[in-house]
PDB file of C-alpha atoms in Angstrom:
ATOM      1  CA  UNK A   1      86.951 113.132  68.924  1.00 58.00           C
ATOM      2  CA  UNK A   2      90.539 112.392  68.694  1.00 76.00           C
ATOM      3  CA  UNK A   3      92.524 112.095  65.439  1.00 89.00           C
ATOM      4  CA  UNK A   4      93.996 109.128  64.991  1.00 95.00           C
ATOM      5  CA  UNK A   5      97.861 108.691  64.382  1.00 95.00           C
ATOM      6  CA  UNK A   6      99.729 105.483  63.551  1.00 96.00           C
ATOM      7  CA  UNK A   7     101.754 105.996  67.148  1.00 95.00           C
ATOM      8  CA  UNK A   8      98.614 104.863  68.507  1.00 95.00           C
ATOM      9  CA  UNK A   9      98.326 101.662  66.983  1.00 97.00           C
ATOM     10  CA  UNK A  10      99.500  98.817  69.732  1.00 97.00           C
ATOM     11  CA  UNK A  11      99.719  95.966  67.592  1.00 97.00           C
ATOM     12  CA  UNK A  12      97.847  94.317  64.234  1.00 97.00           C
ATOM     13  CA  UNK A  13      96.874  90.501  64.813  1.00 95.00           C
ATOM     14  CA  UNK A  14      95.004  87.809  63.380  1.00 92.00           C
ATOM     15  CA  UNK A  15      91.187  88.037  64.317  1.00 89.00           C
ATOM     16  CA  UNK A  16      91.124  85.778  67.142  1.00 87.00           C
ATOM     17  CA  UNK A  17      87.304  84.824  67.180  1.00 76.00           C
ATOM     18  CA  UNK A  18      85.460  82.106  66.356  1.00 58.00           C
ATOM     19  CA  UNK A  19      85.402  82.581  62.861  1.00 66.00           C
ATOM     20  CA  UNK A  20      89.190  83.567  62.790  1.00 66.00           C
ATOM     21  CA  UNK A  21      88.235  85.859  59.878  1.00 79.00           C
ATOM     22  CA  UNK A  22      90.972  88.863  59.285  1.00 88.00           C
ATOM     23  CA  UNK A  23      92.626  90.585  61.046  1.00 92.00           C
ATOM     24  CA  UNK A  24      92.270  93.311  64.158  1.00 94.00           C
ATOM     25  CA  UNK A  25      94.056  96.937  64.242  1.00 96.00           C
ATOM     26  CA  UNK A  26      94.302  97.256  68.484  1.00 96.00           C
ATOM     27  CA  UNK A  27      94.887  99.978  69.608  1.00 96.00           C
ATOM     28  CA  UNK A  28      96.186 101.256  73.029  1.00 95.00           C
ATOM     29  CA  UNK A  29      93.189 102.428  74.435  1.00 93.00           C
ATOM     30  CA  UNK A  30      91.676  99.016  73.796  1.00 93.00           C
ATOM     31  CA  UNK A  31      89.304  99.758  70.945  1.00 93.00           C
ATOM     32  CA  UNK A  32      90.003  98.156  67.305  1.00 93.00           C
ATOM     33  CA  UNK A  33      89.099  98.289  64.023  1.00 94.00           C
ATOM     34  CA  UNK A  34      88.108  94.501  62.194  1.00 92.00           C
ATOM     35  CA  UNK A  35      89.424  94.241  58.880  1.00 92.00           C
ATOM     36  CA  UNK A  36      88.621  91.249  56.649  1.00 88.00           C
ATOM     37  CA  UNK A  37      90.830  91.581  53.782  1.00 89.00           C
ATOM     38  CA  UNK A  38      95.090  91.735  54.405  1.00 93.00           C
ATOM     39  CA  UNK A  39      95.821  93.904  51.318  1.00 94.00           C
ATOM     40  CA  UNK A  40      93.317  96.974  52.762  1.00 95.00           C
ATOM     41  CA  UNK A  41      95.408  97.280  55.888  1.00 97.00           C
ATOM     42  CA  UNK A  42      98.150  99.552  54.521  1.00 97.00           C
ATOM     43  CA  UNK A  43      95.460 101.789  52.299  1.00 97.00           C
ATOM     44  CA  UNK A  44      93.785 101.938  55.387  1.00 97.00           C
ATOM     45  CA  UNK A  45      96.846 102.734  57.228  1.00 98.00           C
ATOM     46  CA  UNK A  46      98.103 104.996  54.026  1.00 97.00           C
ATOM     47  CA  UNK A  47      94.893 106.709  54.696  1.00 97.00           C
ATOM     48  CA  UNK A  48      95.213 107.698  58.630  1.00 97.00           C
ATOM     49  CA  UNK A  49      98.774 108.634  58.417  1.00 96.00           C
ATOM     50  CA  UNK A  50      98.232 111.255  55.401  1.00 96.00           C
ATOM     51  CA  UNK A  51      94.338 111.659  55.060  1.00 96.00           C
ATOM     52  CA  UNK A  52      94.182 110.784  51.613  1.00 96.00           C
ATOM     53  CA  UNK A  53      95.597 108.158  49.354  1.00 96.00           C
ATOM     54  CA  UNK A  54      96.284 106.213  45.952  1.00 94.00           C
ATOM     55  CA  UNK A  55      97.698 103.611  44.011  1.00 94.00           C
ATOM     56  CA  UNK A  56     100.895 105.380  43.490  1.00 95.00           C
ATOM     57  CA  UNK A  57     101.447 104.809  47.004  1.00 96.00           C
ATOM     58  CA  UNK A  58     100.957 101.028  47.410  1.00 96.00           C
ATOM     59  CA  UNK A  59     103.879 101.055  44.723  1.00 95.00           C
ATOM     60  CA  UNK A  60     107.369 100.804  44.559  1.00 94.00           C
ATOM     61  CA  UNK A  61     106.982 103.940  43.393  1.00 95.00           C
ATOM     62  CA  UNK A  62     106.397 105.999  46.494  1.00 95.00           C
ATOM     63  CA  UNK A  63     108.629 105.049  50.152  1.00 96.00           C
ATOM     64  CA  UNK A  64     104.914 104.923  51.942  1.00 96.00           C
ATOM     65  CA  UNK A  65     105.045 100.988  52.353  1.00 96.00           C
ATOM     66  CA  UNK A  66     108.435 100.914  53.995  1.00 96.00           C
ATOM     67  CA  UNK A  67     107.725 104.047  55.678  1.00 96.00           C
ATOM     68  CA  UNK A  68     104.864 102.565  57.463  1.00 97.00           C
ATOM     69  CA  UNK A  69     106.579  99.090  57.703  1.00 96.00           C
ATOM     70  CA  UNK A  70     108.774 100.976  59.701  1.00 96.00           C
ATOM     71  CA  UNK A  71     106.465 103.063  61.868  1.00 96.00           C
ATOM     72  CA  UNK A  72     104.779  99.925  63.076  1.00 97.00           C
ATOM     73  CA  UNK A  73     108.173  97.761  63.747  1.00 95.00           C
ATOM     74  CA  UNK A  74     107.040  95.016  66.212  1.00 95.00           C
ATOM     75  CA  UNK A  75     103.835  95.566  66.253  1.00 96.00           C
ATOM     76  CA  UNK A  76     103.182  93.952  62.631  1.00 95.00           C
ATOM     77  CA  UNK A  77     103.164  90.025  61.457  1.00 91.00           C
ATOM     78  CA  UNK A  78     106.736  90.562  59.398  1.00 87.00           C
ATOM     79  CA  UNK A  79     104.708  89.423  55.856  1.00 91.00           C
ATOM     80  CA  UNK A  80     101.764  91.297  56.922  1.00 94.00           C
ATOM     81  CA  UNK A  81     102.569  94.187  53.894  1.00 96.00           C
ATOM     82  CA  UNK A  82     104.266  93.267  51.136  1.00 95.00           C
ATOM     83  CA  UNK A  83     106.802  95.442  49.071  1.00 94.00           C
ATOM     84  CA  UNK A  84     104.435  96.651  46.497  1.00 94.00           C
ATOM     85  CA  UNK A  85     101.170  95.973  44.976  1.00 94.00           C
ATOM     86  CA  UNK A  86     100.713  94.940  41.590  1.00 85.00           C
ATOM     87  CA  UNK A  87      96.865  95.634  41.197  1.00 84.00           C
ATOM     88  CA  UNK A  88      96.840  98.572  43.513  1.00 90.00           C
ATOM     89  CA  UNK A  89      93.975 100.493  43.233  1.00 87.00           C
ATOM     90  CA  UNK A  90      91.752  97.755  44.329  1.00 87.00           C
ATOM     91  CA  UNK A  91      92.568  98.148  48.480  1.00 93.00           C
ATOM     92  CA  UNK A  92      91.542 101.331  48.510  1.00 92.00           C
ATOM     93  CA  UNK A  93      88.118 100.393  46.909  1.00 85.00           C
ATOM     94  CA  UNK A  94      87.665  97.331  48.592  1.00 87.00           C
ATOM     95  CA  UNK A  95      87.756  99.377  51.646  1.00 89.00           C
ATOM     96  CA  UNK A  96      85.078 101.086  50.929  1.00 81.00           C
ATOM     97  CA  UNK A  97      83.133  97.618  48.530  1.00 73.00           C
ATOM     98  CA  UNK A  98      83.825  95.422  51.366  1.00 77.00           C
ATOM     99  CA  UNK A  99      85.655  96.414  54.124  1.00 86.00           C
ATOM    100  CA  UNK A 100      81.966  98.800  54.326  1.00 83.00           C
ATOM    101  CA  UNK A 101      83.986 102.028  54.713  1.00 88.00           C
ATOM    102  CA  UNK A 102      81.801 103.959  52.749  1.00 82.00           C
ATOM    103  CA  UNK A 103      82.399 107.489  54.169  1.00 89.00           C
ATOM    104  CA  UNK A 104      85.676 107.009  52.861  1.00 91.00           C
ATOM    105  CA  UNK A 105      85.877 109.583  50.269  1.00 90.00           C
ATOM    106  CA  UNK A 106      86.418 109.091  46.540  1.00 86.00           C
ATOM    107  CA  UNK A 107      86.155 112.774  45.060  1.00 86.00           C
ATOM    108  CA  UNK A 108      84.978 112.372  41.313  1.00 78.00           C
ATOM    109  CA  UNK A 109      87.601 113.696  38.730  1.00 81.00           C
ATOM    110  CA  UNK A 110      89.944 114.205  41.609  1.00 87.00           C
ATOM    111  CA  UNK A 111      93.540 113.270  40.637  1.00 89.00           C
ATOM    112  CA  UNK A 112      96.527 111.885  43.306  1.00 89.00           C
ATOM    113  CA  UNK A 113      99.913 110.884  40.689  1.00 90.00           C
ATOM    114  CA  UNK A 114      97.101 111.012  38.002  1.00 88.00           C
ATOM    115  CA  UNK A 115      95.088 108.058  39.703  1.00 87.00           C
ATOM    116  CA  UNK A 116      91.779 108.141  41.531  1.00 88.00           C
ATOM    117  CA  UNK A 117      92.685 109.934  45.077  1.00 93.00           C
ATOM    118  CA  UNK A 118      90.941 108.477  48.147  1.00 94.00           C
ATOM    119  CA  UNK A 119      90.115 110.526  51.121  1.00 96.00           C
ATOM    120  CA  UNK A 120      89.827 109.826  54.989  1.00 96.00           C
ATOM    121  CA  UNK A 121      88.768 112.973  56.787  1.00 95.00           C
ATOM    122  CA  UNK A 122      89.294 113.208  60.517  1.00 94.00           C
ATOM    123  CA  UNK A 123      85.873 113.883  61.316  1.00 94.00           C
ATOM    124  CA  UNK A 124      85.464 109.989  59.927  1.00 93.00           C
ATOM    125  CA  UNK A 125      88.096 108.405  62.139  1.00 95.00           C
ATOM    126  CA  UNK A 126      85.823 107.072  64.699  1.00 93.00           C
ATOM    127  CA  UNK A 127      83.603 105.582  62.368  1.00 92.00           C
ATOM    128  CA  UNK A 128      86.378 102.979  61.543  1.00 93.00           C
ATOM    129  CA  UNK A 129      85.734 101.300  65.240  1.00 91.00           C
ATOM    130  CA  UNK A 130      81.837 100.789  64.425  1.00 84.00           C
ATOM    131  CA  UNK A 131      80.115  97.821  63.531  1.00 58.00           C
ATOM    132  CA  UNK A 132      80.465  97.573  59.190  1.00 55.00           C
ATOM    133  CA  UNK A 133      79.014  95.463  57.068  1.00 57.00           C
ATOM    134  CA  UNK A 134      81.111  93.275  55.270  1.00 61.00           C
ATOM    135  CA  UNK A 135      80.688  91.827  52.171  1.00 61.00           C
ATOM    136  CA  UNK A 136      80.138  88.407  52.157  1.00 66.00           C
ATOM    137  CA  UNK A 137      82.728  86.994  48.735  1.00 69.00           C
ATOM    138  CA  UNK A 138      83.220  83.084  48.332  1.00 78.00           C
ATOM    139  CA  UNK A 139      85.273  81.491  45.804  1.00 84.00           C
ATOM    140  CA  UNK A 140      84.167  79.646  42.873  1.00 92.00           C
ATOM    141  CA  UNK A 141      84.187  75.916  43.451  1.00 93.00           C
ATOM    142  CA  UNK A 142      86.142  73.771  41.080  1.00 93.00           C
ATOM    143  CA  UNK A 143      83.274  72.104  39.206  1.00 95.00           C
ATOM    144  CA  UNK A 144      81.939  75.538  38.427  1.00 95.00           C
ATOM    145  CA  UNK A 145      84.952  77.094  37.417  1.00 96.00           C
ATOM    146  CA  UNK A 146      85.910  74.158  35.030  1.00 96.00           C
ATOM    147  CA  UNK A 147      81.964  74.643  33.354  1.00 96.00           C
ATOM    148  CA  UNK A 148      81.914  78.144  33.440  1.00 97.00           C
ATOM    149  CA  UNK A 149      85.249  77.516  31.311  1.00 97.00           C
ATOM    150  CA  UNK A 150      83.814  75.254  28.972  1.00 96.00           C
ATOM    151  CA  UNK A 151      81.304  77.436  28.203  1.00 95.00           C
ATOM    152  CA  UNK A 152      83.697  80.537  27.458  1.00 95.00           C
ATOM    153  CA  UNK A 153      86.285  78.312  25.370  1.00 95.00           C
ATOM    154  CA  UNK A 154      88.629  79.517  28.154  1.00 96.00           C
ATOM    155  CA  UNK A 155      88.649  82.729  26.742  1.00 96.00           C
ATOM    156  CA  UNK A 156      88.365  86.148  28.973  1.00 96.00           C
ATOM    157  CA  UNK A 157      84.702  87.098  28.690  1.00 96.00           C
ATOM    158  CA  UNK A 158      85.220  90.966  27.393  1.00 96.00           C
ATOM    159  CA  UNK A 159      88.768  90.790  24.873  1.00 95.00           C
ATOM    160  CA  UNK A 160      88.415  86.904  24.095  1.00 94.00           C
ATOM    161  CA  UNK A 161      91.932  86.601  25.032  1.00 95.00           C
ATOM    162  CA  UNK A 162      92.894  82.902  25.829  1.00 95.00           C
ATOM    163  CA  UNK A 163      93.281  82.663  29.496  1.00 96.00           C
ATOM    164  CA  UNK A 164      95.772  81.028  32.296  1.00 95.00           C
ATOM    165  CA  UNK A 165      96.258  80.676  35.637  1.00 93.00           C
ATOM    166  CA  UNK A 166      99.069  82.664  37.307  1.00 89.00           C
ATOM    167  CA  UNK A 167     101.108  79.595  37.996  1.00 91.00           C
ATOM    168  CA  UNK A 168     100.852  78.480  34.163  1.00 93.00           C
ATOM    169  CA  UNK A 169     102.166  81.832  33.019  1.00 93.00           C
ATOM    170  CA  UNK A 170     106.050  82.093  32.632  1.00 92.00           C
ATOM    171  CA  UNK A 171     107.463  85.393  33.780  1.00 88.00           C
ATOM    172  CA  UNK A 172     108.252  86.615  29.913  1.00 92.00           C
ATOM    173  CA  UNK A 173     105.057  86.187  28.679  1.00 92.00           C
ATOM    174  CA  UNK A 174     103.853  89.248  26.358  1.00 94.00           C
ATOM    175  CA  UNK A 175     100.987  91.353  28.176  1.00 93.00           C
ATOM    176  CA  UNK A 176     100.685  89.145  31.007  1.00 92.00           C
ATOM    177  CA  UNK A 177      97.955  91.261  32.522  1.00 93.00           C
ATOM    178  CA  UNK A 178      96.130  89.936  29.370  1.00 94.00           C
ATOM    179  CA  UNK A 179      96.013  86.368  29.752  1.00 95.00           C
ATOM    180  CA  UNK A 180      95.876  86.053  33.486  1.00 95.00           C
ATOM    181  CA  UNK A 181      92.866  83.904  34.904  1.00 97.00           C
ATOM    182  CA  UNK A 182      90.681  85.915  37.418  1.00 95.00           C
ATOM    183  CA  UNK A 183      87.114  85.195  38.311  1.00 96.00           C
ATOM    184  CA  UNK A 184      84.731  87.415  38.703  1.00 95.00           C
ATOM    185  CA  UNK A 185      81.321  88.028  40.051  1.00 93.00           C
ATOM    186  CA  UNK A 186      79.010  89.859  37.463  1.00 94.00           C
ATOM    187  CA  UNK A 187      77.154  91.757  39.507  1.00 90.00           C
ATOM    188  CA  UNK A 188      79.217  92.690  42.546  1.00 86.00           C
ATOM    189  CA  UNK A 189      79.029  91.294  45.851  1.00 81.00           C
ATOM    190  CA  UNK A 190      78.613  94.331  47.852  1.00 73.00           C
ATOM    191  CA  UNK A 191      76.133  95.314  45.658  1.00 76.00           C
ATOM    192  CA  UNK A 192      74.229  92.163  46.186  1.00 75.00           C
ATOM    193  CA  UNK A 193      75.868  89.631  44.315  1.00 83.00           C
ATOM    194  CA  UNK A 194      76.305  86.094  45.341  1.00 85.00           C
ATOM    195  CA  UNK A 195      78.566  83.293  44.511  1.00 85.00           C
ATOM    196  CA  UNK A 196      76.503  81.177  42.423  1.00 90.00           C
ATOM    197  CA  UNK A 197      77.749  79.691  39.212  1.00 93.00           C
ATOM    198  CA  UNK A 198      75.473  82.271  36.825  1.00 93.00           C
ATOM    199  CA  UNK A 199      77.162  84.898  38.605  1.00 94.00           C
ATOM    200  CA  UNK A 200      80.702  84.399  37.986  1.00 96.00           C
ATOM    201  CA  UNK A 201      82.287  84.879  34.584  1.00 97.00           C
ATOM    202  CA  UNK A 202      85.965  84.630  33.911  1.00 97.00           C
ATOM    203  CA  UNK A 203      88.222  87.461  32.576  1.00 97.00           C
ATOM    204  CA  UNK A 204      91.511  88.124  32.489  1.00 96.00           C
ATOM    205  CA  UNK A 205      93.850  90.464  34.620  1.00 94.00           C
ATOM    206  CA  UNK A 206      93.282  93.462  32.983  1.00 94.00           C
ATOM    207  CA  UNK A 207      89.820  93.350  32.390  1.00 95.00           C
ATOM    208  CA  UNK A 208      88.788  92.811  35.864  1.00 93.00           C
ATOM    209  CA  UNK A 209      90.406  95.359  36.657  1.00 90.00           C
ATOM    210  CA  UNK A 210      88.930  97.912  34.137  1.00 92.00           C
ATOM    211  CA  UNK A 211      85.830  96.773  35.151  1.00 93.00           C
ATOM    212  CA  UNK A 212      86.420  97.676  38.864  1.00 84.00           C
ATOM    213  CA  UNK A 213      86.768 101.166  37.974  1.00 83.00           C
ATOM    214  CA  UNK A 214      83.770 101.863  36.610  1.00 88.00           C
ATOM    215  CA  UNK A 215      81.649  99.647  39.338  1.00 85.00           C
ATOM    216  CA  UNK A 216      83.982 101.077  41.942  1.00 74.00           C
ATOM    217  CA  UNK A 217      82.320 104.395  40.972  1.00 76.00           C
ATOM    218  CA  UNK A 218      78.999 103.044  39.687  1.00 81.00           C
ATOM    219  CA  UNK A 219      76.057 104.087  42.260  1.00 74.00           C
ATOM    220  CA  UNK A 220      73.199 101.954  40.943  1.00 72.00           C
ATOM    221  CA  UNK A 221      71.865  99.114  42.395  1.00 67.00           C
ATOM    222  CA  UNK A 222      71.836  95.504  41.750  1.00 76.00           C
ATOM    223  CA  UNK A 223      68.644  95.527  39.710  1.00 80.00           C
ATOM    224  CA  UNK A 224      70.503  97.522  37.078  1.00 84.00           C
ATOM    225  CA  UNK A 225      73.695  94.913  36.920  1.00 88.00           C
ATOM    226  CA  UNK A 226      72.083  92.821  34.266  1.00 87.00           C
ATOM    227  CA  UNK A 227      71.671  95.402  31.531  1.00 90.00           C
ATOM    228  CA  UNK A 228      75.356  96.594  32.188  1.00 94.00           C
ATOM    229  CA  UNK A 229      77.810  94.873  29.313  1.00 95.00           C
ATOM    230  CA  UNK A 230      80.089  94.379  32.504  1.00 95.00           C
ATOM    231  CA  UNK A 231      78.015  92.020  33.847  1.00 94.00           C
ATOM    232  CA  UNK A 232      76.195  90.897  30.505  1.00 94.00           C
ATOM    233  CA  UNK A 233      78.607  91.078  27.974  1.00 95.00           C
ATOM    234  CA  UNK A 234      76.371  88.141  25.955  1.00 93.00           C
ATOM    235  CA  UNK A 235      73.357  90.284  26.196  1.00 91.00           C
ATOM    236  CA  UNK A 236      74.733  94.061  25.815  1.00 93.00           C
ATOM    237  CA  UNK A 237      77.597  96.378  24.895  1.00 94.00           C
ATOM    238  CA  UNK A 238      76.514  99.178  26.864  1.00 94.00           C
ATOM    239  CA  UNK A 239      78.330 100.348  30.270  1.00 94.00           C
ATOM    240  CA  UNK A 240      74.897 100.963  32.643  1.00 90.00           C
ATOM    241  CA  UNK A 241      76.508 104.066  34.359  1.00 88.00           C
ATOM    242  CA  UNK A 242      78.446 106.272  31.612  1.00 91.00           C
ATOM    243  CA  UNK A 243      76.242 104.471  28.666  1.00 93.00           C
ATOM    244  CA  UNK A 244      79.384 104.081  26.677  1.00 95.00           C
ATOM    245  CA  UNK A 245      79.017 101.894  23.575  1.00 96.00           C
ATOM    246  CA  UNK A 246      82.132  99.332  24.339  1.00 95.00           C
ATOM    247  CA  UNK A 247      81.667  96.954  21.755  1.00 94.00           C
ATOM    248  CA  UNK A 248      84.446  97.786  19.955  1.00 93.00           C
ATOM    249  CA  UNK A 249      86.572  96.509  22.580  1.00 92.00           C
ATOM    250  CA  UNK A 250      84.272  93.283  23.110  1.00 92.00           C
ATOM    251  CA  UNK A 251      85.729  90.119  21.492  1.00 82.00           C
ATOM    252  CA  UNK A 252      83.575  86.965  21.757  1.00 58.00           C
ATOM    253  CA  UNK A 253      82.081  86.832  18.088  1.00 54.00           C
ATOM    254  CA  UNK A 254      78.618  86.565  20.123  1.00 49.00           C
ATOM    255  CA  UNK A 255      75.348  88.490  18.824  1.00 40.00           C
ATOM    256  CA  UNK A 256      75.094  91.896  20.918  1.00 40.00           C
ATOM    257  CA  UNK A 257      71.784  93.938  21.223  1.00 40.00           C
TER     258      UNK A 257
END
């Protein structure tokens, strides 16, 4: 078993198959690693350079990006990693929700800058070149998302704020984060999910991203996503894997059991 180092990285490309479907980490001795998603490439590449990583370090807060950016000079699409990452805790779980790295580590109540710390031990490295799983996400279609809409009053489905896309919201608008458009799928697509209408709900920008930390975490199965308030905020107020009461912080004026 040989550690791997980001010297021995020959070049990052678009997937060049078929389906053309993300992107391939070559490396010299002509093995690679398939990645479907862009932004999980430099958590994944955060990860083998230091074993362990976190937000903090997708951030203009930490040198890591550029550090890396210039580590792989030549060998990278110039616009393959951008300068920071607004949302970024979500590459490092989506490398383990869909990139289907799940012996990357994610020790519970472990702290990295005060953020959830992700770990990539070297025993693990050459389980990144075998076959994974991916999760299989689609995006709502138009007709859905304007119904799905209707139905909410265009209002986020946990805080009831009143919701916009990104491109409708001007860069001096108070709590952004708040009001910013993202759909979701109720019960998650690596756990199962799928990309029909009744399981997409819309929420804003911060919400979805609350309620990826708890299902990042969250080790129950599908058949439990329906009684969770993160899924089923018409139907419940509870949080299926801490059982916290949230329905103080649920705002749709809707009858809760």
């Amino acid at each position: 078993m040989t550690k791997l180092i980001l010297s021995n990285i020959d070049k990052i490309v678009k997937n060049p198959s078929s389906n053309g479907k993300g992107y391939l980490i070559l490396f010299k001795d002509g093995r690679f690693i398939l990645m479907h998603k862009r932004r999980t490439i430099p958590a994944l590449l955060t990860l083998i350079k230091y074993g362990e990583g976190c937000e903090r370090d997708l951030t203009k807060a930490s040198n890591n990006l550029q550090e890396i950016k210039e580590e792989l000079k030549g060998k990278i699409p110039y616009d393959l990693i951008q300068e920071s990452y607004s949302d970024a805790n979500k590459p490092y779980s989506e490398l383990w929700n869909e990139e289907g790295f799940t012996f990357i580590q994610r020790p519970v109540g472990e702290k990295r800058f005060g953020a959830q710390k992700y770990v990539l031990d070297e025993k693990d490295h050459e389980k990144l070149f075998s076959v994974q799983k991916k999760a299989n996400r689609a995006s709502i279609a138009k007709n859905q998302a304007k119904e799905i809409l209707r139905i909410q009053n265009s209002k986020c489905n946990f805080c009831g704020s009143l919701l916009r896309s990104r491109r409708d919201i001007d860069h001096k608008t108070y709590a952004k984060d708040r009001v910013r458009l993202v759909w979701d799928h109720r019960t998650p697509v690596e756990k199962g999910g799928n990309s029909e209408q009744s399981n997409f709900q819309a929420l804003c920008f911060y919400c979805n991203k609350s309620k990826w930390q708890i299902c990042s975490f969250c080790e129950d199965g599908p058949q439990n996503c329906p009684d969770c308030a993160l899924a089923s905020p018409e139907h419940s107020s509870i949080i299926f894997p801490t059982k916290e009461n949230i329905a103080d912080r649920l705002n749709r004026n809707q009858i809760r059991k």
